JSON list of C-alpha atoms in Angstrom, two decimals:
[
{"chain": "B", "resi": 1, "resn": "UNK", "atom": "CA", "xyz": [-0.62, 134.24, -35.87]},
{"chain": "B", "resi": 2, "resn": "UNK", "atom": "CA", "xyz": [3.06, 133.68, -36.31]},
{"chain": "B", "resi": 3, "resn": "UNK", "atom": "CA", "xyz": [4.07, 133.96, -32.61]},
{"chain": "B", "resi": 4, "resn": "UNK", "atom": "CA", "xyz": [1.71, 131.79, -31.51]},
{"chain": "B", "resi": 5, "resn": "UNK", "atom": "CA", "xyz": [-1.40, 129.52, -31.59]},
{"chain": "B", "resi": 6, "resn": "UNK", "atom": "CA", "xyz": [-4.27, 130.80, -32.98]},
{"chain": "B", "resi": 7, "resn": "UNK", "atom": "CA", "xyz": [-6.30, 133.08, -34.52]},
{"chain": "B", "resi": 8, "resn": "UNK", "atom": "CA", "xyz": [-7.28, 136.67, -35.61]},
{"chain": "B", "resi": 9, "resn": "UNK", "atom": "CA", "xyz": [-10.52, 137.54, -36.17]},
{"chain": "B", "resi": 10, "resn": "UNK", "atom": "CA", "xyz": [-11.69, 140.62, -37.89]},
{"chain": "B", "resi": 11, "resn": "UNK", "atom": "CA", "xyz": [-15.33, 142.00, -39.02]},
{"chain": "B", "resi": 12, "resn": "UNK", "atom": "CA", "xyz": [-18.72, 140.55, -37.16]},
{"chain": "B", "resi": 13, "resn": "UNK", "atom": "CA", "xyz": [-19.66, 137.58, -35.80]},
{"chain": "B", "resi": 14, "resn": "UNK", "atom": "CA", "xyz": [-23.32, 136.68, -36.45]},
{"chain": "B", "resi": 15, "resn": "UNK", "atom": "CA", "xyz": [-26.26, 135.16, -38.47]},
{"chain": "B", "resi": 16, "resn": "UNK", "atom": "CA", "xyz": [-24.16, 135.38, -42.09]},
{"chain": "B", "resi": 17, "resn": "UNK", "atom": "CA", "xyz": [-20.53, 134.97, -40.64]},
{"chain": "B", "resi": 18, "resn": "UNK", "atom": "CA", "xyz": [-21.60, 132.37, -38.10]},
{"chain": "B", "resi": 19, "resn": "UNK", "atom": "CA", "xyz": [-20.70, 129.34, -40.10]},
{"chain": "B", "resi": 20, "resn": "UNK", "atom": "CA", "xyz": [-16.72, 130.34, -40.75]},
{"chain": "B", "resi": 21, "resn": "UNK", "atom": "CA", "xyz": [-16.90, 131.08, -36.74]},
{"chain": "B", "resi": 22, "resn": "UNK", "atom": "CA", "xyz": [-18.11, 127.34, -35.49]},
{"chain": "B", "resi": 23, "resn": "UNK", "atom": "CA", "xyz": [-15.58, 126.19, -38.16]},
{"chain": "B", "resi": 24, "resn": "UNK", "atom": "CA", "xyz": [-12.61, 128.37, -36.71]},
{"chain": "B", "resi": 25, "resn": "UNK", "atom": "CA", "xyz": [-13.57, 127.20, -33.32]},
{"chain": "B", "resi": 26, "resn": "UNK", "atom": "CA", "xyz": [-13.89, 123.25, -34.21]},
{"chain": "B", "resi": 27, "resn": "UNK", "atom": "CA", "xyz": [-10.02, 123.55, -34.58]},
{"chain": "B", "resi": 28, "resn": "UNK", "atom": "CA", "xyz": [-9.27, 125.15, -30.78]},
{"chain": "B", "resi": 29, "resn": "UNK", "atom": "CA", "xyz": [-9.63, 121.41, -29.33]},
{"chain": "B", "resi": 30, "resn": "UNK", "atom": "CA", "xyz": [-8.07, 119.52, -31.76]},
{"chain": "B", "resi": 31, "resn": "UNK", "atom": "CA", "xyz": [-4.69, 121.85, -31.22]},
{"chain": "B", "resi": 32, "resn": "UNK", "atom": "CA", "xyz": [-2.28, 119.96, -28.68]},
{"chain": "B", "resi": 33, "resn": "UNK", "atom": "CA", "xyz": [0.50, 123.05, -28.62]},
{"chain": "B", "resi": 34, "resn": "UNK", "atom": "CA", "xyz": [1.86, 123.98, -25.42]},
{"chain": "B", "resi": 35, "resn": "UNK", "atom": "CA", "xyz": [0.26, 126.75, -24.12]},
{"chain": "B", "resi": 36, "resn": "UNK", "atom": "CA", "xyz": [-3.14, 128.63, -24.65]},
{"chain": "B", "resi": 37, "resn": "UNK", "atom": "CA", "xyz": [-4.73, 128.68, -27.86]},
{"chain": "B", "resi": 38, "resn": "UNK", "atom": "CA", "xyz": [-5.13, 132.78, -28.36]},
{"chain": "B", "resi": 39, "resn": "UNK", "atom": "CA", "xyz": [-7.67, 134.31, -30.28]},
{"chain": "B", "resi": 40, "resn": "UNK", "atom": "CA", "xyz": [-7.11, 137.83, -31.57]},
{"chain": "B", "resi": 41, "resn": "UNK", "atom": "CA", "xyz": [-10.39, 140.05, -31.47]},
{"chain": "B", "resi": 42, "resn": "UNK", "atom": "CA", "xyz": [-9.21, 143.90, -31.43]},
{"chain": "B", "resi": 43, "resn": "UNK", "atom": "CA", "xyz": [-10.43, 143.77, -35.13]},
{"chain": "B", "resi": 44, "resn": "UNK", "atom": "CA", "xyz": [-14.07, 142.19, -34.00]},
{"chain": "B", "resi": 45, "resn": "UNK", "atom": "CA", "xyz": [-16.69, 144.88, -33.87]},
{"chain": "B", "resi": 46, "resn": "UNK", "atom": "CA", "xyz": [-19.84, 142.86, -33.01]},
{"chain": "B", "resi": 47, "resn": "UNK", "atom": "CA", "xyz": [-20.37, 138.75, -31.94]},
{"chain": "B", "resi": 48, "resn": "UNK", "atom": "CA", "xyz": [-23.84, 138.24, -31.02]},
{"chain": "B", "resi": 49, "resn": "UNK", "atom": "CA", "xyz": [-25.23, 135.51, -28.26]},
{"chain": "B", "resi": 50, "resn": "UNK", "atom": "CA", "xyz": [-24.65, 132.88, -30.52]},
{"chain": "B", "resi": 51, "resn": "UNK", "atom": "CA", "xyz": [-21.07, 133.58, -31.34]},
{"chain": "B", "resi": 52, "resn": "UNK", "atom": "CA", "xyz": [-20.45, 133.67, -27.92]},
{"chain": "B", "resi": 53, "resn": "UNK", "atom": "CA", "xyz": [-22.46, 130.60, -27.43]},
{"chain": "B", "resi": 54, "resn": "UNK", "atom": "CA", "xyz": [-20.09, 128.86, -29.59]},
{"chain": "B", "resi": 55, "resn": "UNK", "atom": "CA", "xyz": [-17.10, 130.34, -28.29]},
{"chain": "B", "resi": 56, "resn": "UNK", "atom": "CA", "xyz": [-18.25, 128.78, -24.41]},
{"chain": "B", "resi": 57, "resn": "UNK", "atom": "CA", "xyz": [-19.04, 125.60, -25.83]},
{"chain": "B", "resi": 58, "resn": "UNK", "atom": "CA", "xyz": [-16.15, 125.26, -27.37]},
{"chain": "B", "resi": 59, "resn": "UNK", "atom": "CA", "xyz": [-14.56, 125.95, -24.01]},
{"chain": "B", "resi": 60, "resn": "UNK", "atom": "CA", "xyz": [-16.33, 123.52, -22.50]},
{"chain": "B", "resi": 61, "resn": "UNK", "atom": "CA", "xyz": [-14.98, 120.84, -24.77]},
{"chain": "B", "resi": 62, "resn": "UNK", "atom": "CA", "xyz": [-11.57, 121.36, -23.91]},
{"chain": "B", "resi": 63, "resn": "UNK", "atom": "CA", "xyz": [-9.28, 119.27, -21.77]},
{"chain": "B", "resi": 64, "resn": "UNK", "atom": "CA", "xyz": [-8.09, 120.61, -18.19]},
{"chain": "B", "resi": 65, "resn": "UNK", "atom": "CA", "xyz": [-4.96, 121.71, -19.55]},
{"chain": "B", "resi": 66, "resn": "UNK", "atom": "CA", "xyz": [-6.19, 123.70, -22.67]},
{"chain": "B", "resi": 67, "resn": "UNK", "atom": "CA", "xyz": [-7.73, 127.03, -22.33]},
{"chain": "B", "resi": 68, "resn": "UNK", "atom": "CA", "xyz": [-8.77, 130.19, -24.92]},
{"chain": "B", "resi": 69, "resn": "UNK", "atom": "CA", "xyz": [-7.43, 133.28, -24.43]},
{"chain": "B", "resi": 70, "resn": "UNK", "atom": "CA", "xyz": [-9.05, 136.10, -25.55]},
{"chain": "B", "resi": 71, "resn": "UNK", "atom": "CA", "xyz": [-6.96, 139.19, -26.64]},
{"chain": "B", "resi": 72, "resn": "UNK", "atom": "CA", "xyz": [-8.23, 142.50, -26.88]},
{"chain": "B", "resi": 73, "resn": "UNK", "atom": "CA", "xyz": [-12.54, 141.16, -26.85]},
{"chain": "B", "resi": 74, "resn": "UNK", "atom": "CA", "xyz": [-14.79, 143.56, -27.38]},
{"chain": "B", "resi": 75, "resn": "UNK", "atom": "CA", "xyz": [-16.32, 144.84, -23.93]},
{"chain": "B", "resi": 76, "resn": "UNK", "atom": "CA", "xyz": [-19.81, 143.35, -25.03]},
{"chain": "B", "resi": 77, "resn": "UNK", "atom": "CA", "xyz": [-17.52, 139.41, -25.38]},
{"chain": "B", "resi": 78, "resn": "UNK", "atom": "CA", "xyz": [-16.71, 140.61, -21.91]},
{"chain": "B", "resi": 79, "resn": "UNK", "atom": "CA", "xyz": [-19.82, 141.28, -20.28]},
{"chain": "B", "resi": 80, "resn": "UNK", "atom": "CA", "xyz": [-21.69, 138.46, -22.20]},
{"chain": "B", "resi": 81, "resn": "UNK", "atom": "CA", "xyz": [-19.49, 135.35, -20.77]},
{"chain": "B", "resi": 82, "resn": "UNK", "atom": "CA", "xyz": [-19.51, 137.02, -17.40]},
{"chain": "B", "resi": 83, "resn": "UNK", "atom": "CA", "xyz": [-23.18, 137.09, -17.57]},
{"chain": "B", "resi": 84, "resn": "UNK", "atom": "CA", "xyz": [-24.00, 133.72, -18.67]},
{"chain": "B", "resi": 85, "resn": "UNK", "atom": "CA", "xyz": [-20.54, 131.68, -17.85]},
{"chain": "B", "resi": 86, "resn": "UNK", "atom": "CA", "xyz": [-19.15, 133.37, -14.96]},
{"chain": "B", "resi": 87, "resn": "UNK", "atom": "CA", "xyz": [-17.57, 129.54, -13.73]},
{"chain": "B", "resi": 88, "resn": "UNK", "atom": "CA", "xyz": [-15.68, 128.66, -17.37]},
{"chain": "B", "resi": 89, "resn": "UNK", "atom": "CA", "xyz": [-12.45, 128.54, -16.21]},
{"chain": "B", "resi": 90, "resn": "UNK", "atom": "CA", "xyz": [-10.95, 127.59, -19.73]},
{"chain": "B", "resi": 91, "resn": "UNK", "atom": "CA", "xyz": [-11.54, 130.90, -20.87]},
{"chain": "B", "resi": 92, "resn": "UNK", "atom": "CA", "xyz": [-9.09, 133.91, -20.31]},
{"chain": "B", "resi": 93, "resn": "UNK", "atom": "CA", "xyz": [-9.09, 137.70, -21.15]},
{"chain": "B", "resi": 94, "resn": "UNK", "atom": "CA", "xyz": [-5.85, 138.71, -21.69]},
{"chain": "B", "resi": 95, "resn": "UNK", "atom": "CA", "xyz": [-4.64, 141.96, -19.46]},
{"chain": "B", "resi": 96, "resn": "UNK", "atom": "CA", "xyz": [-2.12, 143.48, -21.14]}
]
C-alpha cells in the first residue's frame, strides 16, 4: 500500500490460500515503521478459524508498541476475534 504499511488482501483465506496468508503475516513483526501495520480486507470475502488463528497469533507476537489494524474486515473477522480474543489489544478495526 503506497500510503502506508502494509497489506491488501483480496479473495479467501482458507485451507488452499492458507500458506501465502501465514507468509504475509510472518512479515507484520519483523516491520519496525512508525505506526500500525494496516491490513486492507474490503476485498476479503471469507477467512476461516484458522486464518484468523494466524492473524491473533501473529498479534500476539508483537511488541507493545506494534499493533494490526484491520481496515474494512469482513463482519465474520469481526465477530470471530471478539469471540475467541476479546483481550488482544494489538489488534484494531479501523472506524472510518
Amino acid at each position: 500500500m503506497p500510503d502506508r504499511a502494509g497489506l491488501k488482501v483480496t479473495g479467501e483465506v482458507c485451507l488452499p490460500t492458507y500458506p501465502v496468508w501465514e507468509r504475509a503475516l510472518e512479515e507484520v513483526p519483523r516491520q519496525r515503521q512508525e505506526g500500525p501495520y494496516w491490513l486492507e480486507l474490503s476485498a476479503l470475502t471469507f477467512i476461516d478459524v484458522a486464518g484468523a488463528t494466524a492473524l491473533a497469533t501473529t498479534a500476539q507476537s508483537l511488541d507493545d508498541e506494534q499493533r494490526i489494524v484491520l481496515d474494512h474486515p469482513p463482519p465474520a473477522l469481526s465477530r470471530l476475534l471478539e469471540l475467541f480474543w476479546p483481550e488482544l489489544s494489538a489488534i484494531e478495526v479501523a472506524t472510518s
